[in-house]
Amino acid sequence: MRGGGVMAAEGDVELELETEPNGSEAAEHDSGAADLERVTDYAEEKEIQSSNLETAMSVIGDRRSREQKAKQEREKELAKVTIKKEDLELIMNEMEISRAAAERSLREHMGNVVEALITLTN
């Protein structure tokens, strides 16, 4: 006997198999599958968030486009309103505001100087 070990008979081959406790190899594979699942879940979540962001931006862009178009239509309508030069000068002098502000107020009130002045004083 060698130093407390087991003596092998001639012809016997001693094999040391590296075996893991039951199921640990399967657990490694499950762990790898779980890691892969987490990665794919993360990628899918990012894709969904990206898709949601694109959809939201599209909706916002459409809304802004509609608002811009409505604003342009409103400006066209206001430009059609005729105003008197005397009314414009009256509002500018009385309210001490710029020509543009006085003109805008008159146009919004369809050229009615009294309504424009009332709105400007409130």
GROMACS .gro file of N, CA and C in nm, residues 3 17 21 26-27 37 46 63 77-78 82 86 88-89 91 93 103-104 106-108:
model
   63
    3GLY      N    1   0.104   0.496   0.098
    3GLY     CA    2   0.065   0.601   0.189
    3GLY      C    3  -0.084   0.613   0.214
   17LEU      N    4  -1.358   1.044  -1.281
   17LEU     CA    5  -1.457   1.113  -1.363
   17LEU      C    6  -1.496   1.241  -1.293
   21PRO      N    7  -2.260   1.703  -0.892
   21PRO     CA    8  -2.377   1.650  -0.823
   21PRO      C    9  -2.497   1.651  -0.918
   26ALA      N   10  -2.728   2.029  -1.585
   26ALA     CA   11  -2.854   2.079  -1.638
   26ALA      C   12  -2.880   2.220  -1.587
   27ALA      N   13  -2.840   2.246  -1.463
   27ALA     CA   14  -2.860   2.379  -1.407
   27ALA      C   15  -2.776   2.480  -1.482
   37GLU      N   16  -3.249   3.435  -2.215
   37GLU     CA   17  -3.387   3.486  -2.204
   37GLU      C   18  -3.385   3.631  -2.155
   46LYS      N   19  -3.649   4.702  -2.531
   46LYS     CA   20  -3.595   4.821  -2.598
   46LYS      C   21  -3.665   4.843  -2.731
   63ARG      N   22  -5.005   6.612  -3.472
   63ARG     CA   23  -5.080   6.715  -3.399
   63ARG      C   24  -5.022   6.853  -3.425
   77GLU      N   25  -5.732   8.418  -4.266
   77GLU     CA   26  -5.863   8.480  -4.240
   77GLU      C   27  -5.846   8.621  -4.182
   78LEU      N   28  -5.753   8.636  -4.088
   78LEU     CA   29  -5.730   8.767  -4.027
   78LEU      C   30  -5.675   8.866  -4.130
   82THR      N   31  -6.049   9.395  -4.329
   82THR     CA   32  -6.006   9.532  -4.361
   82THR      C   33  -6.015   9.617  -4.235
   86GLU      N   34  -5.728  10.511  -3.948
   86GLU     CA   35  -5.761  10.598  -3.833
   86GLU      C   36  -5.781  10.514  -3.707
   88LEU      N   37  -5.653  10.219  -3.646
   88LEU     CA   38  -5.523  10.165  -3.610
   88LEU      C   39  -5.442  10.269  -3.532
   89GLU      N   40  -5.440  10.392  -3.582
   89GLU     CA   41  -5.364  10.498  -3.514
   89GLU      C   42  -5.427  10.532  -3.379
   91ILE      N   43  -5.588  10.328  -3.172
   91ILE     CA   44  -5.551  10.224  -3.077
   91ILE      C   45  -5.403  10.236  -3.039
   93ASN      N   46  -5.215  10.506  -3.033
   93ASN     CA   47  -5.193  10.623  -2.947
   93ASN      C   48  -5.256  10.606  -2.810
  103GLU      N   49  -5.281   9.638  -3.482
  103GLU     CA   50  -5.338   9.578  -3.604
  103GLU      C   51  -5.393   9.439  -3.575
  104ARG      N   52  -5.322   9.363  -3.500
  104ARG     CA   53  -5.366   9.227  -3.464
  104ARG      C   54  -5.498   9.234  -3.388
  106LEU      N   55  -5.725   9.472  -3.386
  106LEU     CA   56  -5.832   9.515  -3.476
  106LEU      C   57  -5.877   9.400  -3.567
  107ARG      N   58  -5.784   9.328  -3.621
  107ARG     CA   59  -5.818   9.216  -3.710
  107ARG      C   60  -5.894   9.106  -3.635
  108GLU      N   61  -5.852   9.077  -3.514
  108GLU     CA   62  -5.920   8.975  -3.435
  108GLU      C   63  -6.063   9.015  -3.403
   0.00000   0.00000   0.00000
